[in-house]
CSV table of C-alpha atoms and ligand atoms in Angstrom, one decimal:
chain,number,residue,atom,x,y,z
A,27,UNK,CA,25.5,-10.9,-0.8
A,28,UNK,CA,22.9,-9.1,1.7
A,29,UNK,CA,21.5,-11.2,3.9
A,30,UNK,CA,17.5,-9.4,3.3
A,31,UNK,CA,17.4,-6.6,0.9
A,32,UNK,CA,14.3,-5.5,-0.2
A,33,UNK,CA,15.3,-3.6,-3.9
A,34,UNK,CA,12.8,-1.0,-4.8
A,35,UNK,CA,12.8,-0.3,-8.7
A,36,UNK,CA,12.2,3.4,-8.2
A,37,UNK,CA,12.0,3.4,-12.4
A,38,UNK,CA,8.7,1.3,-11.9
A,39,UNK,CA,6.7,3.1,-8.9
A,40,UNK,CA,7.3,6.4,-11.7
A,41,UNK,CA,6.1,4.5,-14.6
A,42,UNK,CA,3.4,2.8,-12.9
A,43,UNK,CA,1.9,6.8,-12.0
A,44,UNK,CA,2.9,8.2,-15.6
A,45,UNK,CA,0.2,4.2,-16.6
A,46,UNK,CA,-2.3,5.4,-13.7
A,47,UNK,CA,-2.5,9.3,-14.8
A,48,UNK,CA,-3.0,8.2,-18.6
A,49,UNK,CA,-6.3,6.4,-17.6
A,50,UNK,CA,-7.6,9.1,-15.3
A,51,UNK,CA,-7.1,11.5,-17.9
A,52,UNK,CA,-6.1,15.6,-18.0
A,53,UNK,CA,-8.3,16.5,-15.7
A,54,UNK,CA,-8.0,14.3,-12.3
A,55,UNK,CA,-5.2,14.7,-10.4
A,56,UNK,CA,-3.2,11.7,-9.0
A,57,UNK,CA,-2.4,11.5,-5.4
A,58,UNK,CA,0.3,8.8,-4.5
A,59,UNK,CA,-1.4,7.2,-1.1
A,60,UNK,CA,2.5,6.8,1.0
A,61,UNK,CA,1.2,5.3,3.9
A,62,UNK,CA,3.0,2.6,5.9
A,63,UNK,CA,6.3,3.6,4.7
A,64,UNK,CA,5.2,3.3,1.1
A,65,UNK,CA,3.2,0.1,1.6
A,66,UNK,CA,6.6,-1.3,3.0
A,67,UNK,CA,8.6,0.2,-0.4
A,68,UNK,CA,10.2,3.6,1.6
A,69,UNK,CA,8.0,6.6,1.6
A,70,UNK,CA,10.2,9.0,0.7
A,71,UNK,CA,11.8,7.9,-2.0
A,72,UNK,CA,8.3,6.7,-3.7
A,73,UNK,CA,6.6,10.0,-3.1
A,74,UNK,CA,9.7,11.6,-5.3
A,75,UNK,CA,8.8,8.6,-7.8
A,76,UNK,CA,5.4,9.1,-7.7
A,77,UNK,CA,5.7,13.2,-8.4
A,78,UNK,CA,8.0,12.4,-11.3
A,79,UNK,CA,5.9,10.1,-12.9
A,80,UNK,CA,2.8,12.6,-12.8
A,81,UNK,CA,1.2,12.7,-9.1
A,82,UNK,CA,0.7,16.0,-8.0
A,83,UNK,CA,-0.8,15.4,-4.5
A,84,UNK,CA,0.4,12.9,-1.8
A,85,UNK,CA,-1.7,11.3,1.3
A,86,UNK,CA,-0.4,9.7,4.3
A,87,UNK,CA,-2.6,7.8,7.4
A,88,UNK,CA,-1.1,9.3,10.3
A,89,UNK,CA,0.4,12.8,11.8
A,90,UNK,CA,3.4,11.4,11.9
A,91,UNK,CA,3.6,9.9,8.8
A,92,UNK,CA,2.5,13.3,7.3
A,93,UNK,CA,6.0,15.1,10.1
A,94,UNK,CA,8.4,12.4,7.7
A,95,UNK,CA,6.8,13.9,4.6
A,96,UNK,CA,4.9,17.2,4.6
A,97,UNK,CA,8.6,19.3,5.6
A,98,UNK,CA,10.3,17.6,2.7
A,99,UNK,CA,7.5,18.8,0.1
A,100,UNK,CA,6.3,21.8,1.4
A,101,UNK,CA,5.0,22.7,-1.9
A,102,UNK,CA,3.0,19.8,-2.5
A,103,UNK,CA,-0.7,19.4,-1.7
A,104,UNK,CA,-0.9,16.8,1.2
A,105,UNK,CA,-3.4,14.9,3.1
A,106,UNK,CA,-3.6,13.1,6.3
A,107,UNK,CA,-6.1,10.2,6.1
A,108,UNK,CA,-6.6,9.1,9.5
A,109,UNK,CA,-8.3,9.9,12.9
A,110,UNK,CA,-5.9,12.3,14.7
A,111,UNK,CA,-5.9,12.9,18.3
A,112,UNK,CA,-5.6,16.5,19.6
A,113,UNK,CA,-2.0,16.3,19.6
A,114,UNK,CA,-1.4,14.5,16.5
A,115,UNK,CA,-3.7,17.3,14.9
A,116,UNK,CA,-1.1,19.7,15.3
A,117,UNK,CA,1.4,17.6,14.4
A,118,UNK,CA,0.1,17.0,11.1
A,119,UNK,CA,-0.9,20.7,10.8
A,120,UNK,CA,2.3,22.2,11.3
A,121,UNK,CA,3.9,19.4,8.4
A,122,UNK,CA,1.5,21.6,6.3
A,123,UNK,CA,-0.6,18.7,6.2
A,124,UNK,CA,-4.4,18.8,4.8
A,125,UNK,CA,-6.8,16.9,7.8
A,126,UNK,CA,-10.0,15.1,7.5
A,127,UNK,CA,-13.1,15.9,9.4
A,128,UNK,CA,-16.6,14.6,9.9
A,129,UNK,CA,-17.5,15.9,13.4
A,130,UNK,CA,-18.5,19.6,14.1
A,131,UNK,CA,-16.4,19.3,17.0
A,132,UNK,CA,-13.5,18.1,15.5
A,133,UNK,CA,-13.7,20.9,13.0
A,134,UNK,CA,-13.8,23.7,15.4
A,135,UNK,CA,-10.5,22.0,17.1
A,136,UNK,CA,-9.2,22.3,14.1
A,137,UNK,CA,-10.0,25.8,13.7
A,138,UNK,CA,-8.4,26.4,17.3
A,139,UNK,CA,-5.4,25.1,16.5
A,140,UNK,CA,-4.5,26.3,13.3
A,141,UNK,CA,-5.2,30.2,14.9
A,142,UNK,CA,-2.9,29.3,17.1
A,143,UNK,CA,-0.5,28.1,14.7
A,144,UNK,CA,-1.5,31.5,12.6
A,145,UNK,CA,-2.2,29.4,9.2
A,146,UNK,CA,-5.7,28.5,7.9
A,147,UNK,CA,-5.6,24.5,8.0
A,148,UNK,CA,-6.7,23.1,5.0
A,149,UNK,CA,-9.9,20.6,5.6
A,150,UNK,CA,-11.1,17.6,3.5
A,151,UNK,CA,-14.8,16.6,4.6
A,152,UNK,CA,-15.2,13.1,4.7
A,153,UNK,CA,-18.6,11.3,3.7
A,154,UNK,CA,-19.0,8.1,4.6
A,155,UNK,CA,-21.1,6.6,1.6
A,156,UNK,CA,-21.0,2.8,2.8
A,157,UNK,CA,-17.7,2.0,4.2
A,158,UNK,CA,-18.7,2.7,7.6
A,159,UNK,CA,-15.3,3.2,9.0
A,160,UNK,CA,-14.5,7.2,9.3
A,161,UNK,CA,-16.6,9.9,7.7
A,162,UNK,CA,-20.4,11.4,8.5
A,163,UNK,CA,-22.9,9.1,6.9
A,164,UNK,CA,-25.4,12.3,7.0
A,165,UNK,CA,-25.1,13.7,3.0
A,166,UNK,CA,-26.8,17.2,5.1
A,167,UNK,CA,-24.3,17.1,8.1
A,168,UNK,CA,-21.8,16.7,5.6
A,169,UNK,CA,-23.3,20.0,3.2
A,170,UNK,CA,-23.3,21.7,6.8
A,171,UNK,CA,-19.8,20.9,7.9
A,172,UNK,CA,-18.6,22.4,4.4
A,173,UNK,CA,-20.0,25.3,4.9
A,174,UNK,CA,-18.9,25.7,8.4
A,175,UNK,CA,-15.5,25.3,6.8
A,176,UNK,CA,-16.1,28.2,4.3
A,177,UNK,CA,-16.9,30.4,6.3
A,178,UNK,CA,-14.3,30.5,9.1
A,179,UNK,CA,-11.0,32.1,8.4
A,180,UNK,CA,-9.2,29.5,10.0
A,181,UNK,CA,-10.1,27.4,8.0
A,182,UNK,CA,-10.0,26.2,4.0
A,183,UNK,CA,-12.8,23.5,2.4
A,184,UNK,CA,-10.0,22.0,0.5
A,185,UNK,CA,-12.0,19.0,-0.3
A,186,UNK,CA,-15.2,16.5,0.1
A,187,UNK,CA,-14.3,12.8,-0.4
A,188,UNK,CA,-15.1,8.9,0.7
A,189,UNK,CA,-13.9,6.2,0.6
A,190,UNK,CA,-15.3,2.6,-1.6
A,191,UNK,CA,-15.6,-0.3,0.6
A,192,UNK,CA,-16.0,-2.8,-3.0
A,193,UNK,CA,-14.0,-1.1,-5.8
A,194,UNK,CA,-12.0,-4.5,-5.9
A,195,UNK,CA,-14.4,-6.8,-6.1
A,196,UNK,CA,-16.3,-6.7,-10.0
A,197,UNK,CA,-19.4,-8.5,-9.2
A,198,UNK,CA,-19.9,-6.2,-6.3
A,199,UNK,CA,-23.3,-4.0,-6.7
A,200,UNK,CA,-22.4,-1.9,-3.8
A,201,UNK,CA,-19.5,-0.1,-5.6
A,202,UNK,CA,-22.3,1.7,-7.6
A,203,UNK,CA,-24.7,2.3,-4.7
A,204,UNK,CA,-21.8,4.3,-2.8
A,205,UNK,CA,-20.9,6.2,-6.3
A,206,UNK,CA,-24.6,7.2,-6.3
A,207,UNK,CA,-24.7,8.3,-2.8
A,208,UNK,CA,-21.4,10.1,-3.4
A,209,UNK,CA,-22.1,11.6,-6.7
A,210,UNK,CA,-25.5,13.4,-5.2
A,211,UNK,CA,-23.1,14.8,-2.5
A,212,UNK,CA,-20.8,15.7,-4.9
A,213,UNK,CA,-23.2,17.5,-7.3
A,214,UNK,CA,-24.4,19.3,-4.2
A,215,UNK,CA,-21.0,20.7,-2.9
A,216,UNK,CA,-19.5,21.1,-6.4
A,217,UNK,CA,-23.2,23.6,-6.9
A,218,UNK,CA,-22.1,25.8,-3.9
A,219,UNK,CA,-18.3,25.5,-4.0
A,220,UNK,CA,-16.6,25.2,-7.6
A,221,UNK,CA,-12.8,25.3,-6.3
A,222,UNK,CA,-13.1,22.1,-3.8
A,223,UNK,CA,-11.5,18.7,-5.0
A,224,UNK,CA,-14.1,16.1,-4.6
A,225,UNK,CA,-12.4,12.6,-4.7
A,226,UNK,CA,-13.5,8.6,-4.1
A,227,UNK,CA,-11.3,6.2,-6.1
A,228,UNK,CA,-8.8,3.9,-5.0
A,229,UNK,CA,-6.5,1.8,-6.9
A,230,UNK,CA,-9.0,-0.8,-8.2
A,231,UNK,CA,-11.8,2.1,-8.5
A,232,UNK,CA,-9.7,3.5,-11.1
A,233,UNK,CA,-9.5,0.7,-13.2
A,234,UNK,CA,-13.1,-0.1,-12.5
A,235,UNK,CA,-15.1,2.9,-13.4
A,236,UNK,CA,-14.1,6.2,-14.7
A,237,UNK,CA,-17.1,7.8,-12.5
A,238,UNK,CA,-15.0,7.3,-9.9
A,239,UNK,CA,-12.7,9.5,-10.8
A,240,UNK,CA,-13.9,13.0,-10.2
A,241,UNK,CA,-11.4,16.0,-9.7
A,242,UNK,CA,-8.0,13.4,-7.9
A,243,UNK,CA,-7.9,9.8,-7.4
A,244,UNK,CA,-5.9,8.1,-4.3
A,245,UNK,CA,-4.3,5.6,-5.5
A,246,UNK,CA,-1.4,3.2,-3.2
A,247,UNK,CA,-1.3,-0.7,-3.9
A,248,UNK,CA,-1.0,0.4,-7.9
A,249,UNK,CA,1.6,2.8,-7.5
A,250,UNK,CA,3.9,0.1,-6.4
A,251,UNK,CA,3.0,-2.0,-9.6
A,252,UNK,CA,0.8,-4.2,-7.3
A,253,UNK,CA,-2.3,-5.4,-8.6
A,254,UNK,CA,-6.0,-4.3,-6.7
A,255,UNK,CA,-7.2,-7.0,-8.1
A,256,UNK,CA,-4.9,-9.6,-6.9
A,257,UNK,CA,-4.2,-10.6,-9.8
A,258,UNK,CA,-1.3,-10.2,-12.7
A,259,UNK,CA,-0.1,-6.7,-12.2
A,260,UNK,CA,1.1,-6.5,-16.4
A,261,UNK,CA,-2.5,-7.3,-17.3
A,262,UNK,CA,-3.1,-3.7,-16.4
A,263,UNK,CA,0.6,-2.5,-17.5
A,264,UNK,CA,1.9,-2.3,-13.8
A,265,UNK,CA,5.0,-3.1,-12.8
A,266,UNK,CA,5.9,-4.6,-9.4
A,267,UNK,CA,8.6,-2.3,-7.6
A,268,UNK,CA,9.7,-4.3,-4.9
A,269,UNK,CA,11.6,-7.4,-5.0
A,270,UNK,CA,12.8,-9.6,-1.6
A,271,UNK,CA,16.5,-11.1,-1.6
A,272,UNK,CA,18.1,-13.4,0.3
A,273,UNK,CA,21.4,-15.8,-0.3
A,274,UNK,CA,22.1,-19.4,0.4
A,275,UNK,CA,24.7,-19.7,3.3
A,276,UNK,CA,24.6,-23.1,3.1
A,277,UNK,CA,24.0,-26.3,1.0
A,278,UNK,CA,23.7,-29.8,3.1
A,279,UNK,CA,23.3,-32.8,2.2
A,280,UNK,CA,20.0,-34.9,3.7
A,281,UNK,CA,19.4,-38.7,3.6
A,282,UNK,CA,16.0,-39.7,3.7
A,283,UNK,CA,14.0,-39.1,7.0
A,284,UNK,CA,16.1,-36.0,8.4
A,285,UNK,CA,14.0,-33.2,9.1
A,286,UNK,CA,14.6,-29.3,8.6
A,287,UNK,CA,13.5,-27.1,11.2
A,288,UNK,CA,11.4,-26.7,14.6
A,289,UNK,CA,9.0,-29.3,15.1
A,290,UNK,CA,10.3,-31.5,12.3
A,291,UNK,CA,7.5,-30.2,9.9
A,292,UNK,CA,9.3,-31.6,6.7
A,293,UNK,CA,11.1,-34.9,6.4
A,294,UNK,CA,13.4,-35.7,3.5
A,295,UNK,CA,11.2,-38.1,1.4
A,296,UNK,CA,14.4,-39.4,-0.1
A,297,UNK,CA,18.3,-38.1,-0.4
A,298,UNK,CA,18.6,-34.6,-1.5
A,299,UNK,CA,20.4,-31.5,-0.7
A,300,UNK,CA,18.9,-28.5,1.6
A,301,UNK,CA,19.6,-25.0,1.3
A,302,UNK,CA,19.6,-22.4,3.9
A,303,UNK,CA,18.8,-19.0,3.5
A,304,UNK,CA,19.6,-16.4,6.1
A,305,UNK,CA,16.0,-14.7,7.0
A,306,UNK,CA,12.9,-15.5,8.5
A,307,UNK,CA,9.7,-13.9,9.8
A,308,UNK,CA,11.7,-11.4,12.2
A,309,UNK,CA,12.3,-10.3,8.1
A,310,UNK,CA,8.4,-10.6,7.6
A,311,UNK,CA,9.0,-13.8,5.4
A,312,UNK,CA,5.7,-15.2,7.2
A,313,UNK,CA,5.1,-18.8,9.1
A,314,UNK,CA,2.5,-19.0,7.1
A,315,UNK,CA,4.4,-20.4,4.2
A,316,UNK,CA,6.0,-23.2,6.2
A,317,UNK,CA,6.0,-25.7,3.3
A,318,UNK,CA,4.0,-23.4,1.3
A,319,UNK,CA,6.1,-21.0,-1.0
A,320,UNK,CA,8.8,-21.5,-3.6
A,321,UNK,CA,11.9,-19.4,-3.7
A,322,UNK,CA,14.4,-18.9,-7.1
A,323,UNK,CA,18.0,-20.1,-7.2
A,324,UNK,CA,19.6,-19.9,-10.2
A,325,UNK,CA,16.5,-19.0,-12.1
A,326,UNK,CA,14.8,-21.8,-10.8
A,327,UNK,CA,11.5,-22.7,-8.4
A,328,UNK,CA,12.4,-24.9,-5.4
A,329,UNK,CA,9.9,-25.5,-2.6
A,330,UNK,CA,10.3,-24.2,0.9
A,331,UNK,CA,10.5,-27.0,2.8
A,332,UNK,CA,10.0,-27.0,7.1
A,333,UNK,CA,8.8,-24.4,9.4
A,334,UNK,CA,9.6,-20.6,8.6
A,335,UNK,CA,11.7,-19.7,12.1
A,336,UNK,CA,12.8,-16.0,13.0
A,337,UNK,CA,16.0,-16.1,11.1
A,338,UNK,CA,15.9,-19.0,8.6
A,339,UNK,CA,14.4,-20.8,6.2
A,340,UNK,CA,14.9,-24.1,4.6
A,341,UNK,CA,14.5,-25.2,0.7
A,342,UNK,CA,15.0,-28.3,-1.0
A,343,UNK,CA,17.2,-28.3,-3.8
A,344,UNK,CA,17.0,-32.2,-4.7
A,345,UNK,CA,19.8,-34.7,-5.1
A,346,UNK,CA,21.8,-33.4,-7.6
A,347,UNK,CA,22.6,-29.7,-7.3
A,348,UNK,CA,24.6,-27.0,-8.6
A,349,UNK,CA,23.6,-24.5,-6.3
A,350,UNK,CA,26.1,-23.3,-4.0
A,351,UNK,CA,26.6,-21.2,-1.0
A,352,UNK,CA,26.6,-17.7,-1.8
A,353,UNK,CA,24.4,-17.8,-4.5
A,354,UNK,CA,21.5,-15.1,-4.6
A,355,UNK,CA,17.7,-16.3,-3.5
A,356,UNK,CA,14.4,-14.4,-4.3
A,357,UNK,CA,11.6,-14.8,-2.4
A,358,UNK,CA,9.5,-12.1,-4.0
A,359,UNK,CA,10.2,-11.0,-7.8
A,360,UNK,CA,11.8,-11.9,-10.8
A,361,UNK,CA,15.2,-14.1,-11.4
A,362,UNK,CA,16.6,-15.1,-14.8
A,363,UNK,CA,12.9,-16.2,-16.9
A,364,UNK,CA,11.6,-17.0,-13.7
A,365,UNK,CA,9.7,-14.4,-11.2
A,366,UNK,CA,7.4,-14.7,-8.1
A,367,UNK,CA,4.6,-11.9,-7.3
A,368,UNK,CA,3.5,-10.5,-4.0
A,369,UNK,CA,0.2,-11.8,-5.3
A,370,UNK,CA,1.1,-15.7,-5.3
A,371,UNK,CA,2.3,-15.2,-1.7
A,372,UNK,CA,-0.9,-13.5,-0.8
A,373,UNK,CA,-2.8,-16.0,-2.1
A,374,UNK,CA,-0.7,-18.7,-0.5
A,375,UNK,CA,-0.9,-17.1,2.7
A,376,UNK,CA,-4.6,-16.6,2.3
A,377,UNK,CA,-4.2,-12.8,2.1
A,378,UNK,CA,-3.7,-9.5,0.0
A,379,UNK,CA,-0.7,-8.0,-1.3
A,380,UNK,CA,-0.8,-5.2,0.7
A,381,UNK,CA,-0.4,-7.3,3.8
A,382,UNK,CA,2.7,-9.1,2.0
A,383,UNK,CA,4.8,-5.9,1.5
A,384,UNK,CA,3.8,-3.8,4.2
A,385,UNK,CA,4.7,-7.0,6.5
A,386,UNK,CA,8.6,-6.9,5.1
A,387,UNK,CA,10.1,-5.6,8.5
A,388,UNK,CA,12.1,-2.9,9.4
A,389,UNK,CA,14.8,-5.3,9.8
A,390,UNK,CA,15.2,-5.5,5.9
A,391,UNK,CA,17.0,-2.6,4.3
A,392,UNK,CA,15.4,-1.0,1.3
A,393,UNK,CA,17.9,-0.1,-1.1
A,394,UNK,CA,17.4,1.1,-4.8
A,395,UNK,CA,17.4,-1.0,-8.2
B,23,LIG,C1,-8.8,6.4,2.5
B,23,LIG,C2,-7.9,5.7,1.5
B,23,LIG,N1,-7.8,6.1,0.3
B,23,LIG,C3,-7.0,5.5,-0.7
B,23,LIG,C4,-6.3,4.4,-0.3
B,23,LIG,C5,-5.5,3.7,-1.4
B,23,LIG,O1,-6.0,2.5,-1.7
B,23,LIG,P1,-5.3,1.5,-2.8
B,23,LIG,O2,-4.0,1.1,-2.1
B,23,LIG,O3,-6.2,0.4,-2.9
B,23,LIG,O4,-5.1,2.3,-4.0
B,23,LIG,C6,-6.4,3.9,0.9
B,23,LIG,C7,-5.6,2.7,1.3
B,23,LIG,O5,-6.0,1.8,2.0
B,23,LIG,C8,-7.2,4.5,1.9
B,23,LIG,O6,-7.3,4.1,3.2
């Protein structure tokens, strides 16, 4: 029995594209968003997932994220996210990586180093309609920087997008009032340039509004059958891929008033019997859920009990037991009729399920199944 494995159902990231490109239709593309390893799930083998189950287009956050994938598709359309520093520009260009811009002077770097590379870079245009992170807020700076892009060899206006700031939150008006400001940009740029791929929606926009969809959606969190909404993932036929797994190495037996752990955070209320399983937050299991999570044994919920510590955690498995050492713990997905979701950890930990699965450490190997 592994003492952290991280199993990634491959099956599911597929499926869960071949769910997302049914209700964006025939004529968006899907882009599988890879970043962060995969949102903690392995980027590699997702992005093969992802192009099986009907993404055509992948997108990374950094140059070197876009080195560990770009050489391995060189055939599929992809797209680096992020800010890039000079040298990360080239880094990302020669991957064969598509780069965002929003500065003049940023574009014509681009420009310089893709001549000197001797391959037109491919150059998304990012507006920013309201997130107010990267992008130009300017709808004409942003008409003028495409056009910049057209016309220099070096270059190719591959695309014009932004990026929603409230797609996940339903009451939120804001979410419109960016589509607006998007969709006059993107009636504009679509008037002068027919071939360019004008995209917005995330995850939770695609769910939210088909006029977010426009010529590709980006999606990530979904992708790995994680809910945008934070809540149940199969309410919007999405399966979770990634499940935690640990074993209990030991079973002791505590008489009332012992305590488990640093700073004797828990005290046996009464005799019972304590499990120990074998990873901790050096795992990304975080301290946060000191006396606030459940794990399954045997099918069953049992409360984690004392502080989370680097390597250990602690669970109380009552008085009479017939868990044993050696028997398989999981922290995060299903067992027998039981399951936990990233999504109740998140909420225990007062946080989004992003944070949970990106946060499973390198530490933790990520195997298939
Ligand atoms: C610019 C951009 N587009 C798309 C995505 C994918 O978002 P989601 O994981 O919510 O689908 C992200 C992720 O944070 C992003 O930063």
């Amino acid at each position: 029995m592994p003492r952290a494995v991280a199993r990634i159902d491959l099956a599911a990231v597929q499926r869960n594209c071949a769910r997302l490109k049914s209700e964006v239709g025939e004529g968006t593309e899907l882009c599988a968003v890879v970043k962060a390893d995969g949102y903690g799930h392995g980027a590699v083998a997702c992005a093969d997932a992802a192009l099986a189950g009907g993404a055509t287009r992948l997108a990374v956050a950094t140059a070197a994220e876009a080195e560990a994938i770009g050489h391995g598709y060189p055939y599929i359309d992809l797209l680096t996210m992020g800010a890039l520093a000079p040298e990360e520009l080239d880094m990302a260009l020669s991957a064969g990586s598509a780069v965002a811009v929003w500065r003049s002077a940023f574009l014509a770097l681009v420009a310089e180093r893709a001549r000197a590379q001797g391959r037109a870079a491919r150059v998304h245009v990012k507006y920013d309609s309201g997130m107010g992170r990267l992008g130009n807020r300017d709808p004409v700076e942003v008409m003028a920087l495409a056009r910049a892009c057209a016309e220099d060899p070096d270059l190719e206006l591959a695309g014009v997008w932004t990026h929603l700031a409230t797609a996940d939150e339903p009451e939120s008006t804001f979410f419109d009032e960016q589509l607006d400001r998007f969709g006059a940009v993107a009636d504009a740029v679509r008037s002068e340039f027919s071939e360019v791929t004008v995209h917005a929606a995330n995850s939770a926009a695609v769910f939210r509004d088909s006029r977010s969809h426009f010529d590709m959606v980006r999606c990530g969190v979904s992708i790995y059958g994680l809910d945008p909404f934070q809540g149940d993932p199969a309410e919007r036929g999405l399966r979770p891929a990634l499940s935690l797994h640990s074993y209990v190495a030991d079973v002791k037996h505590f008489e009332r008033g012992d305590s488990a752990g640093y700073g004797r955070t828990w005290r046996a209320g009464a005799e019972t019997c304590v499990g120990v399983l074998p990873l901790g937050y050096g795992d990304g299991v975080r301290r946060g859920l000191s006396n606030n999570a459940e794990v399954l044994v045997r099918g069953r919920r049992y409360p984690l009990v004392g502080t989370v510590s680097m390597d250990n955690v602690t669970i109380d498995l009552g008085a009479d037991t017939d868990v044993e050492p050696g028997d398989e713990a999981v922290l995060i997905g299903a067992q027998g009729d039981a399951a936990i979701l990233a999504e109740e950890v998140a909420a225990r930990l007062g946080t989004i399920n992003y944070e949970v699965t990106c946060g499973i450490s390198a530490r933790v190997p990520r195997v298939d199944g």
